[in-house]
Tab-separated table of C-alpha atoms in Angstrom:
chain	number	residue	atom	x	y	z
Y	22	MET	CA	-92.291	30.631	-93.317
Y	23	ASP	CA	-88.758	29.604	-92.378
Y	24	LYS	CA	-88.512	27.470	-95.531
Y	25	TYR	CA	-88.825	30.628	-97.645
Y	26	PHE	CA	-86.143	32.353	-95.583
Y	27	GLN	CA	-83.835	29.381	-96.116
Y	28	ASP	CA	-84.451	29.333	-99.878
Y	29	ILE	CA	-83.836	33.079	-100.222
Y	30	SER	CA	-80.704	32.905	-98.061
Y	31	ARG	CA	-79.372	29.979	-100.074
Y	32	TYR	CA	-79.961	31.879	-103.332
Y	33	LEU	CA	-78.297	35.049	-102.017
Y	34	SER	CA	-75.339	33.082	-100.694
Y	35	LYS	CA	-74.826	31.273	-104.002
Y	36	SER	CA	-75.078	34.553	-105.953
Y	37	VAL	CA	-71.986	35.876	-104.136
Y	38	ASN	CA	-70.220	32.477	-104.007
Y	39	GLY	CA	-70.563	32.546	-100.250
Y	40	THR	CA	-69.726	29.922	-97.650
Y	41	GLN	CA	-71.994	28.201	-95.140
Y	42	GLU	CA	-71.260	31.080	-92.777
Y	43	THR	CA	-72.497	33.543	-95.420
Y	44	TYR	CA	-75.709	31.547	-95.776
Y	45	GLU	CA	-76.257	31.537	-92.006
Y	46	THR	CA	-75.632	35.292	-91.847
Y	47	TYR	CA	-78.236	35.949	-94.547
Y	48	LEU	CA	-80.662	33.557	-92.864
Y	49	TYR	CA	-80.261	35.217	-89.465
Y	50	ALA	CA	-80.732	38.697	-90.970
Y	51	LEU	CA	-83.853	37.637	-92.886
Y	52	ARG	CA	-85.373	35.962	-89.855
Y	53	PHE	CA	-84.663	38.948	-87.622
Y	54	TRP	CA	-85.843	41.737	-89.916
Y	55	CYS	CA	-88.827	39.977	-91.481
Y	56	THR	CA	-90.233	38.688	-88.205
Y	57	SER	CA	-89.627	42.089	-86.577
Y	58	LEU	CA	-91.490	43.881	-89.376
Y	59	ILE	CA	-94.388	41.406	-89.346
Y	60	THR	CA	-94.645	41.613	-85.556
Y	61	PHE	CA	-94.501	45.416	-85.649
Y	62	PHE	CA	-97.256	45.514	-88.283
Y	63	ILE	CA	-99.541	43.275	-86.213
Y	64	ILE	CA	-98.881	45.198	-82.991
Y	65	SER	CA	-99.351	48.568	-84.700
Y	66	THR	CA	-102.613	47.586	-86.382
Y	67	VAL	CA	-104.246	46.160	-83.261
Y	68	THR	CA	-103.004	48.788	-80.785
Y	69	LEU	CA	-104.064	51.640	-83.074
Y	70	LEU	CA	-107.578	50.194	-82.965
Y	71	LEU	CA	-107.363	49.879	-79.169
Y	72	GLY	CA	-105.937	53.389	-78.746
Y	73	VAL	CA	-102.717	52.257	-77.034
Y	74	PHE	CA	-100.258	52.382	-79.930
Y	75	GLU	CA	-97.709	54.671	-78.252
Y	76	LEU	CA	-97.664	52.478	-75.141
Y	77	ALA	CA	-97.076	49.340	-77.210
Y	78	LEU	CA	-94.331	51.101	-79.164
Y	79	ILE	CA	-92.482	52.206	-76.022
Y	80	SER	CA	-92.855	48.803	-74.359
Y	81	SER	CA	-91.593	46.989	-77.471
Y	82	VAL	CA	-88.632	49.304	-78.047
Y	83	CYS	CA	-87.488	49.245	-74.405
Y	84	SER	CA	-87.711	45.459	-74.345
Y	85	ALA	CA	-85.905	45.081	-77.685
Y	86	LEU	CA	-83.010	47.383	-76.754
Y	87	VAL	CA	-82.072	45.051	-73.901
Y	88	ARG	CA	-82.994	41.793	-75.652
Y	89	ILE	CA	-80.582	42.431	-78.563
Y	90	THR	CA	-77.573	41.582	-76.385
Y	91	ALA	CA	-79.152	40.026	-73.277
Y	92	GLY	CA	-81.135	37.419	-75.211
Y	93	GLY	CA	-84.229	35.645	-73.991
Y	94	ALA	CA	-86.526	32.678	-74.468
Y	95	HIS	CA	-87.925	32.121	-77.931
Y	96	HIS	CA	-90.108	29.579	-79.698
Y	97	LYS	CA	-89.087	26.807	-82.064
Y	98	LYS	CA	-91.227	28.065	-84.935
Y	99	ILE	CA	-91.028	31.602	-86.325
Y	100	GLU	CA	-94.814	31.785	-86.668
Y	101	THR	CA	-95.219	31.038	-82.960
Y	102	CYS	CA	-92.652	33.714	-82.088
Y	103	VAL	CA	-94.511	36.316	-84.144
Y	104	ILE	CA	-97.927	35.444	-82.709
Y	105	MET	CA	-96.808	35.218	-79.070
Y	106	SER	CA	-94.663	38.376	-79.230
Y	107	SER	CA	-97.541	40.308	-80.782
Y	108	LEU	CA	-100.067	39.046	-78.238
Y	109	VAL	CA	-97.808	39.878	-75.298
Y	110	GLN	CA	-97.025	43.441	-76.396
Y	111	ILE	CA	-100.672	44.142	-77.255
Y	112	LEU	CA	-101.780	42.787	-73.875
Y	113	LEU	CA	-99.124	44.740	-71.957
Y	114	ALA	CA	-100.050	48.007	-73.674
Y	115	TYR	CA	-103.759	47.400	-73.075
Y	116	ILE	CA	-103.195	46.677	-69.373
Y	117	VAL	CA	-101.032	49.779	-68.900
Y	118	GLY	CA	-103.481	51.995	-70.769
Y	119	ASN	CA	-106.605	50.740	-69.014
Y	120	TYR	CA	-105.594	49.470	-65.576
Y	121	LEU	CA	-102.251	51.000	-64.561
Y	122	SER	CA	-102.836	54.635	-65.484
Y	123	ASN	CA	-103.102	55.714	-61.825
Y	124	ILE	CA	-100.242	53.637	-60.428
Y	125	ASP	CA	-97.269	55.483	-58.908
Y	126	PRO	CA	-94.684	55.451	-61.742
Y	127	TRP	CA	-91.747	55.767	-59.342
Y	128	VAL	CA	-92.760	52.538	-57.583
Y	129	VAL	CA	-92.856	50.725	-60.936
Y	130	TRP	CA	-89.534	52.327	-61.901
Y	131	ILE	CA	-87.788	51.204	-58.689
Y	132	VAL	CA	-89.158	47.653	-59.019
Y	133	THR	CA	-87.952	47.586	-62.634
Y	134	LEU	CA	-84.512	48.937	-61.734
Y	135	ILE	CA	-83.956	46.291	-59.063
Y	136	SER	CA	-85.553	43.262	-60.748
Y	137	THR	CA	-84.252	43.787	-64.280
Y	138	GLY	CA	-80.769	44.749	-63.114
Y	139	PHE	CA	-80.623	41.619	-60.938
Y	140	ILE	CA	-81.837	39.311	-63.720
Y	141	ILE	CA	-79.343	40.771	-66.211
Y	142	PHE	CA	-76.581	40.208	-63.656
Y	143	LEU	CA	-77.650	36.572	-63.167
Y	144	TYR	CA	-78.581	35.442	-66.670
Y	145	ALA	CA	-77.344	37.800	-69.394
Y	146	PRO	CA	-76.560	36.843	-72.015
Y	147	THR	CA	-78.844	33.842	-72.429
Y	148	GLU	CA	-77.835	31.428	-75.178
Y	149	ALA	CA	-79.476	28.808	-77.345
Y	150	VAL	CA	-78.125	25.262	-77.391
Y	151	THR	CA	-77.561	25.579	-81.139
Y	152	ARG	CA	-75.665	28.881	-80.832
Y	153	PRO	CA	-73.267	28.708	-77.853
Y	154	ILE	CA	-71.499	31.915	-76.772
Y	155	SER	CA	-67.805	32.080	-75.916
Y	156	GLN	CA	-66.761	33.302	-72.471
Y	157	THR	CA	-65.265	36.459	-73.985
Y	158	ASP	CA	-68.510	37.267	-75.788
Y	159	LYS	CA	-70.520	36.543	-72.634
Y	160	VAL	CA	-68.582	39.187	-70.706
Y	161	LYS	CA	-68.919	41.664	-73.582
Y	162	PHE	CA	-72.656	41.090	-74.067
Y	163	LYS	CA	-73.339	41.329	-70.322
Y	164	LYS	CA	-71.624	44.735	-70.205
Y	165	ILE	CA	-73.520	45.969	-73.264
Y	166	SER	CA	-76.780	44.661	-71.780
Y	167	PHE	CA	-76.161	46.631	-68.588
Y	168	ILE	CA	-75.323	49.774	-70.557
Y	169	SER	CA	-78.477	49.397	-72.671
Y	170	PHE	CA	-80.574	48.788	-69.570
Y	171	LEU	CA	-79.157	51.804	-67.708
Y	172	PHE	CA	-79.687	53.996	-70.770
Y	173	VAL	CA	-83.332	52.926	-71.059
Y	174	ILE	CA	-84.104	53.131	-67.341
Y	175	MET	CA	-82.642	56.658	-67.140
Y	176	LEU	CA	-84.763	57.755	-70.101
Y	177	LEU	CA	-87.831	56.359	-68.342
Y	178	ALA	CA	-86.930	58.275	-65.169
Y	179	PHE	CA	-86.672	61.426	-67.281
Y	180	ALA	CA	-90.128	60.648	-68.717
Y	181	ILE	CA	-91.545	60.456	-65.177
Y	182	VAL	CA	-89.971	63.811	-64.300
Y	183	LEU	CA	-91.697	65.269	-67.379
Y	184	GLU	CA	-94.938	63.600	-66.192
Y	185	TYR	CA	-95.255	61.178	-69.098
Y	186	ASN	CA	-96.292	58.594	-66.537
Y	187	SER	CA	-98.104	56.115	-68.800
Y	188	ILE	CA	-95.186	56.130	-71.240
Y	189	ALA	CA	-92.737	55.474	-68.402
Y	190	VAL	CA	-94.844	52.672	-66.927
Y	191	ALA	CA	-95.202	51.043	-70.358
Y	192	GLY	CA	-91.422	51.121	-70.816
Y	193	CYS	CA	-90.881	49.650	-67.355
Y	194	ILE	CA	-93.392	46.868	-68.001
Y	195	GLY	CA	-91.584	46.112	-71.261
Y	196	LEU	CA	-88.295	45.797	-69.364
Y	197	ILE	CA	-89.884	43.570	-66.728
Y	198	TRP	CA	-91.266	41.326	-69.476
Y	199	GLN	CA	-87.807	41.117	-71.050
Y	200	CYS	CA	-86.430	40.315	-67.598
Y	201	TYR	CA	-88.912	37.416	-67.341
Y	202	THR	CA	-87.952	35.986	-70.776
Y	203	MET	CA	-84.370	35.549	-69.574
Y	204	THR	CA	-85.320	33.275	-66.681
Y	205	LYS	CA	-85.326	29.482	-66.706
Y	206	ILE	CA	-89.072	29.331	-66.143
Y	207	ALA	CA	-89.637	31.320	-69.355
Y	208	PHE	CA	-87.592	28.786	-71.335
Y	209	ARG	CA	-89.597	25.930	-69.780
Y	210	ILE	CA	-92.950	27.577	-70.517
Y	211	ASN	CA	-91.960	28.332	-74.116
Y	212	SER	CA	-90.827	24.740	-74.548
Y	213	LEU	CA	-94.172	23.540	-73.150
Y	214	ILE	CA	-96.084	25.785	-75.583
Y	215	ASP	CA	-94.003	24.431	-78.475
Y	216	ARG	CA	-94.753	20.836	-77.459
Y	217	ILE	CA	-98.477	21.576	-77.202
Y	218	ILE	CA	-98.469	23.162	-80.669
Y	219	ASP	CA	-96.505	20.222	-82.110
Y	220	ASN	CA	-98.992	17.756	-80.606
Y	221	VAL	CA	-101.953	19.713	-81.995
Y	222	ILE	CA	-100.349	19.697	-85.461
Y	223	LEU	CA	-99.686	15.950	-85.201
Y	224	LEU	CA	-103.304	15.316	-84.219
Y	225	LYS	CA	-104.527	17.501	-87.059
Y	226	ASN	CA	-102.373	15.663	-89.608
Y	227	SER	CA	-103.007	12.167	-88.267
Y	228	THR	CA	-104.981	9.657	-90.321
Y	229	PRO	CA	-108.388	8.977	-88.750
Y	230	CYS	CA	-109.351	5.403	-87.864
Y	231	THR	CA	-111.799	3.811	-90.274
């Protein structure tokens, strides 16, 4: 999939006589929007069938609003990112809708407030080895991450006051998941999954002994 993104970005960059930076900007935009749309389509289709679409939507949006500036672990291949992100959000929505409907939403909210705020303070913004962040940008992104988090957590508190408990719990679970993706263990687990997938592909493509 990424090969097509690269080809399209290269064509668009050449059409405007762009630089390497222009190409990378197009490539980043294509990756972000296309994978987001594909992921949203998969999540929407499955959760509509399971009857938990609104919970998946809230969980995904709350997580994404913080992830934009706080960052988080991701996979080496776009296809893996799409599949894993879809599976996680579908699973979270299903769990909230079927097993956490009677949980005290204020307990979940307080746990989310403390844990996510602490993780953002420690790790935000996370950065990839290939895309280092300057110290100035780190300070800026950390502040924006906190603002985004406080905005979301206050909206979820308002939802609890209005007795939209399942919606609030789904949003909190989405934030907690985002909090997890920023930790070192999340990066290690994602790296392990990538290695397993690479080894499976190598085995699949290997020439059998005769």
